[in-house]
Amino acid sequence: MTLEQGVGAALVLLFLADIFLTVLYARAGTGLLAPLWTRVIWAALRAGASLFGRRRGPALSFVGPVIVVSLIGFWAFGLTLGAALVIRPELGTTIRPASGDTPTDLVTAMLVAGNSLSIVGGGDYAPHSTATRLLFLVNSLIGASVLSLVLSYLVQVYSGLRERNALALTIDLMTDGTGDAAVMLARLMPGGDSGNATSELGNLIAPLTATKEAHHFYPLLFYFRINDARYAVSRFGFVLLDLVTLIDTVLDQDRYATLIASSPVASLRRGTTLLLETLDAHFPTRGGREGRPEAIWAMRQSIVAAIRTLEESGIAVHHDGVDDYVSRRQAWDALTCRVAPAMGYTMIEIDRRSSAVQSLVKTI
């Protein structure tokens, strides 16, 4: 084996290891080349989308599918190039066409490699030794295996995307389309009756954990951005964390003790936090508004508006929980403020109650 063939074999093994870690091992951040490649493509496409001005959001919605296509092309090119480096020294000797001269350039080697990765003995070039016949056989097995694995992986990615969108839409419908956790809580407790709230919240746990694991198993999901903000992970994550914080801090502790201490409330809090932490740890998120005085003021105005909404719905609240709400919210607000801008959303689209309050203040 020549040095060139050794480099080619190492390149094939490198790309196979990357495909194995990305598709079969399936853990966020474990790929060798895929995470770096997707981040580079994401950064380039995000920068390009800024040229569309007001149409930037719709332009970003194409990023996910483009990254999928580019990653498949990246893997295909890497495997083809590696196989071509192994094949090129054999051109004209043990690998040659049925008739005519045999070019020995790299492009011809890549053509032969591409054919051997797809069909045994495909094309005009054929192996004429035991070693090269085995090489063509191994290449065809690699090509067929990678193709089937990638197709299965894509099915799972789009299945996870559908489940994520279904969860996001469910939560948005529970807020009556407002994106306000206070409205959602008021709908869950009509007239102050919390009898069905625990079971309704419990129904969200399974799809939430499935969404969290989908992002952990299929990192490409992060790059699928829906132009409508109601489908944003940061949006429904914000609503759920806001909801459980309202339950913990402003509901009457005696009347609603069972709901406050229930397993669904604790599970939604922890599950949503884990989902946002996964995105924040493994993807290119950006700094948020945490600790800023205007953010603290907005939180206080937001909880006052939430308490008013709950009282108007007949829910017993206590007004001493404002400081507790602000303190607890600061612990998770930073997560949503980092994840949302990374996907091209503004906090005005995510924190709908604070946005509505600030709009009202400006009009007064």
PDB file of N, CA, C and O in Angstrom, residues 184-244:
ATOM      1  N   MET A 184     -53.000  30.262  29.857  1.00  0.00           N
ATOM      2  CA  MET A 184     -53.027  28.801  29.859  1.00  0.00           C
ATOM      3  C   MET A 184     -53.459  28.272  31.221  1.00  0.00           C
ATOM      4  O   MET A 184     -54.299  27.360  31.312  1.00  0.00           O
ATOM      5  N   LEU A 185     -52.930  28.850  32.290  1.00  0.00           N
ATOM      6  CA  LEU A 185     -53.291  28.420  33.633  1.00  0.00           C
ATOM      7  C   LEU A 185     -54.757  28.720  33.926  1.00  0.00           C
ATOM      8  O   LEU A 185     -55.454  27.924  34.556  1.00  0.00           O
ATOM      9  N   ALA A 186     -55.225  29.869  33.451  1.00  0.00           N
ATOM     10  CA  ALA A 186     -56.628  30.226  33.643  1.00  0.00           C
ATOM     11  C   ALA A 186     -57.546  29.243  32.915  1.00  0.00           C
ATOM     12  O   ALA A 186     -58.627  28.902  33.412  1.00  0.00           O
ATOM     13  N   ARG A 187     -57.133  28.770  31.744  1.00  0.00           N
ATOM     14  CA  ARG A 187     -57.927  27.785  30.999  1.00  0.00           C
ATOM     15  C   ARG A 187     -57.885  26.412  31.679  1.00  0.00           C
ATOM     16  O   ARG A 187     -58.853  25.657  31.632  1.00  0.00           O
ATOM     17  N   LEU A 188     -56.767  26.096  32.315  1.00  0.00           N
ATOM     18  CA  LEU A 188     -56.645  24.827  33.015  1.00  0.00           C
ATOM     19  C   LEU A 188     -57.438  24.812  34.321  1.00  0.00           C
ATOM     20  O   LEU A 188     -57.801  23.730  34.811  1.00  0.00           O
ATOM     21  N   MET A 189     -57.701  25.993  34.874  1.00  0.00           N
ATOM     22  CA  MET A 189     -58.397  26.103  36.159  1.00  0.00           C
ATOM     23  C   MET A 189     -59.606  27.024  36.037  1.00  0.00           C
ATOM     24  O   MET A 189     -59.653  28.095  36.650  1.00  0.00           O
ATOM     25  N   PRO A 190     -60.596  26.663  35.242  1.00  0.00           N
ATOM     26  CA  PRO A 190     -61.762  27.540  35.072  1.00  0.00           C
ATOM     27  C   PRO A 190     -62.500  27.761  36.386  1.00  0.00           C
ATOM     28  O   PRO A 190     -62.820  26.808  37.102  1.00  0.00           O
ATOM     29  N   GLY A 191     -62.722  29.022  36.698  1.00  0.00           N
ATOM     30  CA  GLY A 191     -63.406  29.347  37.946  1.00  0.00           C
ATOM     31  C   GLY A 191     -62.611  29.010  39.176  1.00  0.00           C
ATOM     32  O   GLY A 191     -63.160  28.941  40.282  1.00  0.00           O
ATOM     33  N   GLY A 192     -61.314  28.787  39.035  1.00  0.00           N
ATOM     34  CA  GLY A 192     -60.474  28.452  40.182  1.00  0.00           C
ATOM     35  C   GLY A 192     -60.458  26.976  40.521  1.00  0.00           C
ATOM     36  O   GLY A 192     -59.845  26.575  41.519  1.00  0.00           O
ATOM     37  N   ASP A 193     -61.096  26.137  39.703  1.00  0.00           N
ATOM     38  CA  ASP A 193     -61.148  24.699  39.955  1.00  0.00           C
ATOM     39  C   ASP A 193     -59.920  24.025  39.343  1.00  0.00           C
ATOM     40  O   ASP A 193     -59.749  24.017  38.121  1.00  0.00           O
ATOM     41  N   SER A 194     -59.077  23.450  40.178  1.00  0.00           N
ATOM     42  CA  SER A 194     -57.834  22.829  39.707  1.00  0.00           C
ATOM     43  C   SER A 194     -57.974  21.327  39.525  1.00  0.00           C
ATOM     44  O   SER A 194     -56.974  20.624  39.353  1.00  0.00           O
ATOM     45  N   GLY A 195     -59.210  20.819  39.528  1.00  0.00           N
ATOM     46  CA  GLY A 195     -59.436  19.381  39.487  1.00  0.00           C
ATOM     47  C   GLY A 195     -58.807  18.683  38.298  1.00  0.00           C
ATOM     48  O   GLY A 195     -58.240  17.600  38.435  1.00  0.00           O
ATOM     49  N   ASN A 196     -58.894  19.285  37.103  1.00  0.00           N
ATOM     50  CA  ASN A 196     -58.372  18.641  35.894  1.00  0.00           C
ATOM     51  C   ASN A 196     -56.980  19.127  35.500  1.00  0.00           C
ATOM     52  O   ASN A 196     -56.396  18.612  34.542  1.00  0.00           O
ATOM     53  N   ALA A 197     -56.468  20.126  36.207  1.00  0.00           N
ATOM     54  CA  ALA A 197     -55.195  20.729  35.802  1.00  0.00           C
ATOM     55  C   ALA A 197     -54.046  19.728  35.865  1.00  0.00           C
ATOM     56  O   ALA A 197     -53.205  19.668  34.960  1.00  0.00           O
ATOM     57  N   THR A 198     -54.008  18.914  36.918  1.00  0.00           N
ATOM     58  CA  THR A 198     -52.908  17.963  37.075  1.00  0.00           C
ATOM     59  C   THR A 198     -52.863  16.962  35.929  1.00  0.00           C
ATOM     60  O   THR A 198     -51.797  16.688  35.356  1.00  0.00           O
ATOM     61  N   SER A 199     -54.033  16.408  35.574  1.00  0.00           N
ATOM     62  CA  SER A 199     -54.056  15.424  34.489  1.00  0.00           C
ATOM     63  C   SER A 199     -53.740  16.068  33.141  1.00  0.00           C
ATOM     64  O   SER A 199     -53.053  15.460  32.299  1.00  0.00           O
ATOM     65  N   GLU A 200     -54.228  17.291  32.912  1.00  0.00           N
ATOM     66  CA  GLU A 200     -53.949  17.981  31.652  1.00  0.00           C
ATOM     67  C   GLU A 200     -52.451  18.274  31.508  1.00  0.00           C
ATOM     68  O   GLU A 200     -51.881  18.103  30.427  1.00  0.00           O
ATOM     69  N   LEU A 201     -51.832  18.680  32.601  1.00  0.00           N
ATOM     70  CA  LEU A 201     -50.388  18.928  32.559  1.00  0.00           C
ATOM     71  C   LEU A 201     -49.624  17.618  32.400  1.00  0.00           C
ATOM     72  O   LEU A 201     -48.581  17.568  31.733  1.00  0.00           O
ATOM     73  N   GLY A 202     -50.140  16.554  32.996  1.00  0.00           N
ATOM     74  CA  GLY A 202     -49.492  15.260  32.874  1.00  0.00           C
ATOM     75  C   GLY A 202     -49.456  14.764  31.438  1.00  0.00           C
ATOM     76  O   GLY A 202     -48.525  14.049  31.043  1.00  0.00           O
ATOM     77  N   ASN A 203     -50.457  15.165  30.653  1.00  0.00           N
ATOM     78  CA  ASN A 203     -50.497  14.743  29.240  1.00  0.00           C
ATOM     79  C   ASN A 203     -49.375  15.359  28.412  1.00  0.00           C
ATOM     80  O   ASN A 203     -49.104  14.889  27.302  1.00  0.00           O
ATOM     81  N   LEU A 204     -48.754  16.423  28.923  1.00  0.00           N
ATOM     82  CA  LEU A 204     -47.680  17.089  28.189  1.00  0.00           C
ATOM     83  C   LEU A 204     -46.311  16.473  28.446  1.00  0.00           C
ATOM     84  O   LEU A 204     -45.354  16.744  27.707  1.00  0.00           O
ATOM     85  N   ILE A 205     -46.204  15.641  29.479  1.00  0.00           N
ATOM     86  CA  ILE A 205     -44.898  15.134  29.882  1.00  0.00           C
ATOM     87  C   ILE A 205     -44.302  14.204  28.824  1.00  0.00           C
ATOM     88  O   ILE A 205     -43.128  14.342  28.449  1.00  0.00           O
ATOM     89  N   ALA A 206     -45.109  13.261  28.334  1.00  0.00           N
ATOM     90  CA  ALA A 206     -44.581  12.292  27.346  1.00  0.00           C
ATOM     91  C   ALA A 206     -44.090  12.976  26.073  1.00  0.00           C
ATOM     92  O   ALA A 206     -42.959  12.714  25.629  1.00  0.00           O
ATOM     93  N   PRO A 207     -44.885  13.867  25.433  1.00  0.00           N
ATOM     94  CA  PRO A 207     -44.358  14.531  24.231  1.00  0.00           C
ATOM     95  C   PRO A 207     -43.180  15.447  24.524  1.00  0.00           C
ATOM     96  O   PRO A 207     -42.304  15.619  23.675  1.00  0.00           O
ATOM     97  N   LEU A 208     -43.128  16.034  25.737  1.00  0.00           N
ATOM     98  CA  LEU A 208     -41.996  16.893  26.086  1.00  0.00           C
ATOM     99  C   LEU A 208     -40.720  16.076  26.212  1.00  0.00           C
ATOM    100  O   LEU A 208     -39.671  16.464  25.669  1.00  0.00           O
ATOM    101  N   THR A 209     -40.781  14.933  26.891  1.00  0.00           N
ATOM    102  CA  THR A 209     -39.585  14.101  27.023  1.00  0.00           C
ATOM    103  C   THR A 209     -39.163  13.526  25.671  1.00  0.00           C
ATOM    104  O   THR A 209     -37.963  13.390  25.394  1.00  0.00           O
ATOM    105  N   ALA A 210     -40.149  13.190  24.822  1.00  0.00           N
ATOM    106  CA  ALA A 210     -39.823  12.700  23.479  1.00  0.00           C
ATOM    107  C   ALA A 210     -39.105  13.767  22.671  1.00  0.00           C
ATOM    108  O   ALA A 210     -38.152  13.486  21.935  1.00  0.00           O
ATOM    109  N   THR A 211     -39.543  15.017  22.809  1.00  0.00           N
ATOM    110  CA  THR A 211     -38.902  16.131  22.096  1.00  0.00           C
ATOM    111  C   THR A 211     -37.485  16.364  22.607  1.00  0.00           C
ATOM    112  O   THR A 211     -36.560  16.596  21.828  1.00  0.00           O
ATOM    113  N   LYS A 212     -37.329  16.274  23.929  1.00  0.00           N
ATOM    114  CA  LYS A 212     -35.992  16.455  24.501  1.00  0.00           C
ATOM    115  C   LYS A 212     -35.034  15.386  23.982  1.00  0.00           C
ATOM    116  O   LYS A 212     -33.907  15.676  23.550  1.00  0.00           O
ATOM    117  N   GLU A 213     -35.474  14.125  24.007  1.00  0.00           N
ATOM    118  CA  GLU A 213     -34.616  13.037  23.543  1.00  0.00           C
ATOM    119  C   GLU A 213     -34.378  13.102  22.031  1.00  0.00           C
ATOM    120  O   GLU A 213     -33.317  12.703  21.552  1.00  0.00           O
ATOM    121  N   ALA A 214     -35.363  13.584  21.284  1.00  0.00           N
ATOM    122  CA  ALA A 214     -35.186  13.726  19.836  1.00  0.00           C
ATOM    123  C   ALA A 214     -34.053  14.699  19.531  1.00  0.00           C
ATOM    124  O   ALA A 214     -33.232  14.460  18.634  1.00  0.00           O
ATOM    125  N   HIS A 215     -33.967  15.803  20.259  1.00  0.00           N
ATOM    126  CA  HIS A 215     -32.881  16.763  20.048  1.00  0.00           C
ATOM    127  C   HIS A 215     -31.541  16.183  20.500  1.00  0.00           C
ATOM    128  O   HIS A 215     -30.494  16.553  19.966  1.00  0.00           O
ATOM    129  N   HIS A 216     -31.590  15.288  21.475  1.00  0.00           N
ATOM    130  CA  HIS A 216     -30.358  14.671  21.957  1.00  0.00           C
ATOM    131  C   HIS A 216     -29.874  13.596  20.981  1.00  0.00           C
ATOM    132  O   HIS A 216     -28.671  13.456  20.743  1.00  0.00           O
ATOM    133  N   PHE A 217     -30.814  12.845  20.386  1.00  0.00           N
ATOM    134  CA  PHE A 217     -30.468  11.779  19.461  1.00  0.00           C
ATOM    135  C   PHE A 217     -30.221  12.302  18.049  1.00  0.00           C
ATOM    136  O   PHE A 217     -29.376  11.756  17.328  1.00  0.00           O
ATOM    137  N   TYR A 218     -30.954  13.303  17.651  1.00  0.00           N
ATOM    138  CA  TYR A 218     -30.880  13.812  16.268  1.00  0.00           C
ATOM    139  C   TYR A 218     -30.593  15.316  16.300  1.00  0.00           C
ATOM    140  O   TYR A 218     -31.505  16.134  16.170  1.00  0.00           O
ATOM    141  N   PRO A 219     -29.334  15.690  16.481  1.00  0.00           N
ATOM    142  CA  PRO A 219     -28.971  17.099  16.631  1.00  0.00           C
ATOM    143  C   PRO A 219     -29.383  17.992  15.465  1.00  0.00           C
ATOM    144  O   PRO A 219     -29.536  19.194  15.638  1.00  0.00           O
ATOM    145  N   LEU A 220     -29.567  17.411  14.275  1.00  0.00           N
ATOM    146  CA  LEU A 220     -29.972  18.215  13.120  1.00  0.00           C
ATOM    147  C   LEU A 220     -31.308  18.914  13.357  1.00  0.00           C
ATOM    148  O   LEU A 220     -31.612  19.917  12.713  1.00  0.00           O
ATOM    149  N   LEU A 221     -32.111  18.387  14.289  1.00  0.00           N
ATOM    150  CA  LEU A 221     -33.412  18.997  14.598  1.00  0.00           C
ATOM    151  C   LEU A 221     -33.272  20.464  14.998  1.00  0.00           C
ATOM    152  O   LEU A 221     -34.166  21.275  14.737  1.00  0.00           O
ATOM    153  N   PHE A 222     -32.162  20.775  15.649  1.00  0.00           N
ATOM    154  CA  PHE A 222     -31.970  22.151  16.124  1.00  0.00           C
ATOM    155  C   PHE A 222     -32.056  23.153  14.985  1.00  0.00           C
ATOM    156  O   PHE A 222     -32.562  24.263  15.149  1.00  0.00           O
ATOM    157  N   TYR A 223     -31.573  22.764  13.811  1.00  0.00           N
ATOM    158  CA  TYR A 223     -31.468  23.704  12.696  1.00  0.00           C
ATOM    159  C   TYR A 223     -32.748  23.847  11.893  1.00  0.00           C
ATOM    160  O   TYR A 223     -32.784  24.619  10.937  1.00  0.00           O
ATOM    161  N   PHE A 224     -33.790  23.112  12.269  1.00  0.00           N
ATOM    162  CA  PHE A 224     -35.072  23.253  11.582  1.00  0.00           C
ATOM    163  C   PHE A 224     -35.867  24.363  12.256  1.00  0.00           C
ATOM    164  O   PHE A 224     -36.421  24.189  13.341  1.00  0.00           O
ATOM    165  N   ARG A 225     -35.908  25.489  11.592  1.00  0.00           N
ATOM    166  CA  ARG A 225     -36.586  26.668  12.138  1.00  0.00           C
ATOM    167  C   ARG A 225     -37.886  26.902  11.365  1.00  0.00           C
ATOM    168  O   ARG A 225     -37.872  27.067  10.147  1.00  0.00           O
ATOM    169  N   ILE A 226     -39.005  26.926  12.087  1.00  0.00           N
ATOM    170  CA  ILE A 226     -40.294  27.251  11.491  1.00  0.00           C
ATOM    171  C   ILE A 226     -40.495  28.762  11.606  1.00  0.00           C
ATOM    172  O   ILE A 226     -40.237  29.353  12.655  1.00  0.00           O
ATOM    173  N   ASN A 227     -40.933  29.382  10.539  1.00  0.00           N
ATOM    174  CA  ASN A 227     -41.046  30.839  10.541  1.00  0.00           C
ATOM    175  C   ASN A 227     -42.033  31.341  11.590  1.00  0.00           C
ATOM    176  O   ASN A 227     -41.838  32.400  12.183  1.00  0.00           O
ATOM    177  N   ASP A 228     -43.105  30.594  11.841  1.00  0.00           N
ATOM    178  CA  ASP A 228     -44.092  30.954  12.853  1.00  0.00           C
ATOM    179  C   ASP A 228     -43.501  30.693  14.232  1.00  0.00           C
ATOM    180  O   ASP A 228     -43.176  29.555  14.576  1.00  0.00           O
ATOM    181  N   ALA A 229     -43.388  31.737  15.055  1.00  0.00           N
ATOM    182  CA  ALA A 229     -42.713  31.625  16.352  1.00  0.00           C
ATOM    183  C   ALA A 229     -43.414  30.688  17.314  1.00  0.00           C
ATOM    184  O   ALA A 229     -42.798  30.225  18.278  1.00  0.00           O
ATOM    185  N   ARG A 230     -44.686  30.375  17.079  1.00  0.00           N
ATOM    186  CA  ARG A 230     -45.396  29.478  17.997  1.00  0.00           C
ATOM    187  C   ARG A 230     -44.769  28.086  17.994  1.00  0.00           C
ATOM    188  O   ARG A 230     -44.975  27.304  18.930  1.00  0.00           O
ATOM    189  N   TYR A 231     -44.004  27.747  16.943  1.00  0.00           N
ATOM    190  CA  TYR A 231     -43.374  26.439  16.857  1.00  0.00           C
ATOM    191  C   TYR A 231     -41.947  26.439  17.407  1.00  0.00           C
ATOM    192  O   TYR A 231     -41.280  25.397  17.375  1.00  0.00           O
ATOM    193  N   ALA A 232     -41.487  27.558  17.906  1.00  0.00           N
ATOM    194  CA  ALA A 232     -40.119  27.652  18.409  1.00  0.00           C
ATOM    195  C   ALA A 232     -39.981  26.908  19.731  1.00  0.00           C
ATOM    196  O   ALA A 232     -40.834  27.008  20.608  1.00  0.00           O
ATOM    197  N   VAL A 233     -38.881  26.166  19.881  1.00  0.00           N
ATOM    198  CA  VAL A 233     -38.614  25.482  21.145  1.00  0.00           C
ATOM    199  C   VAL A 233     -38.510  26.488  22.279  1.00  0.00           C
ATOM    200  O   VAL A 233     -39.017  26.258  23.387  1.00  0.00           O
ATOM    201  N   SER A 234     -37.859  27.611  22.013  1.00  0.00           N
ATOM    202  CA  SER A 234     -37.718  28.632  23.050  1.00  0.00           C
ATOM    203  C   SER A 234     -39.066  29.207  23.461  1.00  0.00           C
ATOM    204  O   SER A 234     -39.269  29.578  24.616  1.00  0.00           O
ATOM    205  N   ARG A 235     -40.042  29.261  22.514  1.00  0.00           N
ATOM    206  CA  ARG A 235     -41.370  29.792  22.824  1.00  0.00           C
ATOM    207  C   ARG A 235     -42.146  28.848  23.746  1.00  0.00           C
ATOM    208  O   ARG A 235     -42.593  29.252  24.822  1.00  0.00           O
ATOM    209  N   PHE A 236     -42.278  27.572  23.348  1.00  0.00           N
ATOM    210  CA  PHE A 236     -43.066  26.703  24.220  1.00  0.00           C
ATOM    211  C   PHE A 236     -42.296  26.344  25.490  1.00  0.00           C
ATOM    212  O   PHE A 236     -42.894  26.081  26.540  1.00  0.00           O
ATOM    213  N   GLY A 237     -40.947  26.371  25.422  1.00  0.00           N
ATOM    214  CA  GLY A 237     -40.165  26.179  26.631  1.00  0.00           C
ATOM    215  C   GLY A 237     -40.381  27.311  27.612  1.00  0.00           C
ATOM    216  O   GLY A 237     -40.530  27.089  28.821  1.00  0.00           O
ATOM    217  N   PHE A 238     -40.425  28.535  27.089  1.00  0.00           N
ATOM    218  CA  PHE A 238     -40.684  29.700  27.933  1.00  0.00           C
ATOM    219  C   PHE A 238     -42.063  29.601  28.579  1.00  0.00           C
ATOM    220  O   PHE A 238     -42.226  29.857  29.772  1.00  0.00           O
ATOM    221  N   VAL A 239     -43.063  29.223  27.791  1.00  0.00           N
ATOM    222  CA  VAL A 239     -44.434  29.136  28.309  1.00  0.00           C
ATOM    223  C   VAL A 239     -44.520  28.112  29.431  1.00  0.00           C
ATOM    224  O   VAL A 239     -45.136  28.369  30.482  1.00  0.00           O
ATOM    225  N   LEU A 240     -43.912  26.953  29.243  1.00  0.00           N
ATOM    226  CA  LEU A 240     -43.984  25.911  30.263  1.00  0.00           C
ATOM    227  C   LEU A 240     -43.262  26.316  31.547  1.00  0.00           C
ATOM    228  O   LEU A 240     -43.765  26.096  32.651  1.00  0.00           O
ATOM    229  N   LEU A 241     -42.073  26.907  31.406  1.00  0.00           N
ATOM    230  CA  LEU A 241     -41.348  27.335  32.604  1.00  0.00           C
ATOM    231  C   LEU A 241     -42.062  28.490  33.299  1.00  0.00           C
ATOM    232  O   LEU A 241     -42.096  28.556  34.540  1.00  0.00           O
ATOM    233  N   ASP A 242     -42.650  29.387  32.518  1.00  0.00           N
ATOM    234  CA  ASP A 242     -43.435  30.476  33.103  1.00  0.00           C
ATOM    235  C   ASP A 242     -44.648  29.912  33.842  1.00  0.00           C
ATOM    236  O   ASP A 242     -45.008  30.370  34.931  1.00  0.00           O
ATOM    237  N   LEU A 243     -45.278  28.892  33.248  1.00  0.00           N
ATOM    238  CA  LEU A 243     -46.461  28.279  33.841  1.00  0.00           C
ATOM    239  C   LEU A 243     -46.149  27.670  35.201  1.00  0.00           C
ATOM    240  O   LEU A 243     -46.853  27.945  36.192  1.00  0.00           O
ATOM    241  N   VAL A 244     -45.118  26.833  35.267  1.00  0.00           N
ATOM    242  CA  VAL A 244     -44.819  26.171  36.539  1.00  0.00           C
ATOM    243  C   VAL A 244     -44.314  27.177  37.571  1.00  0.00           C
ATOM    244  O   VAL A 244     -44.529  26.994  38.783  1.00  0.00           O
TER     245      VAL A 244
END
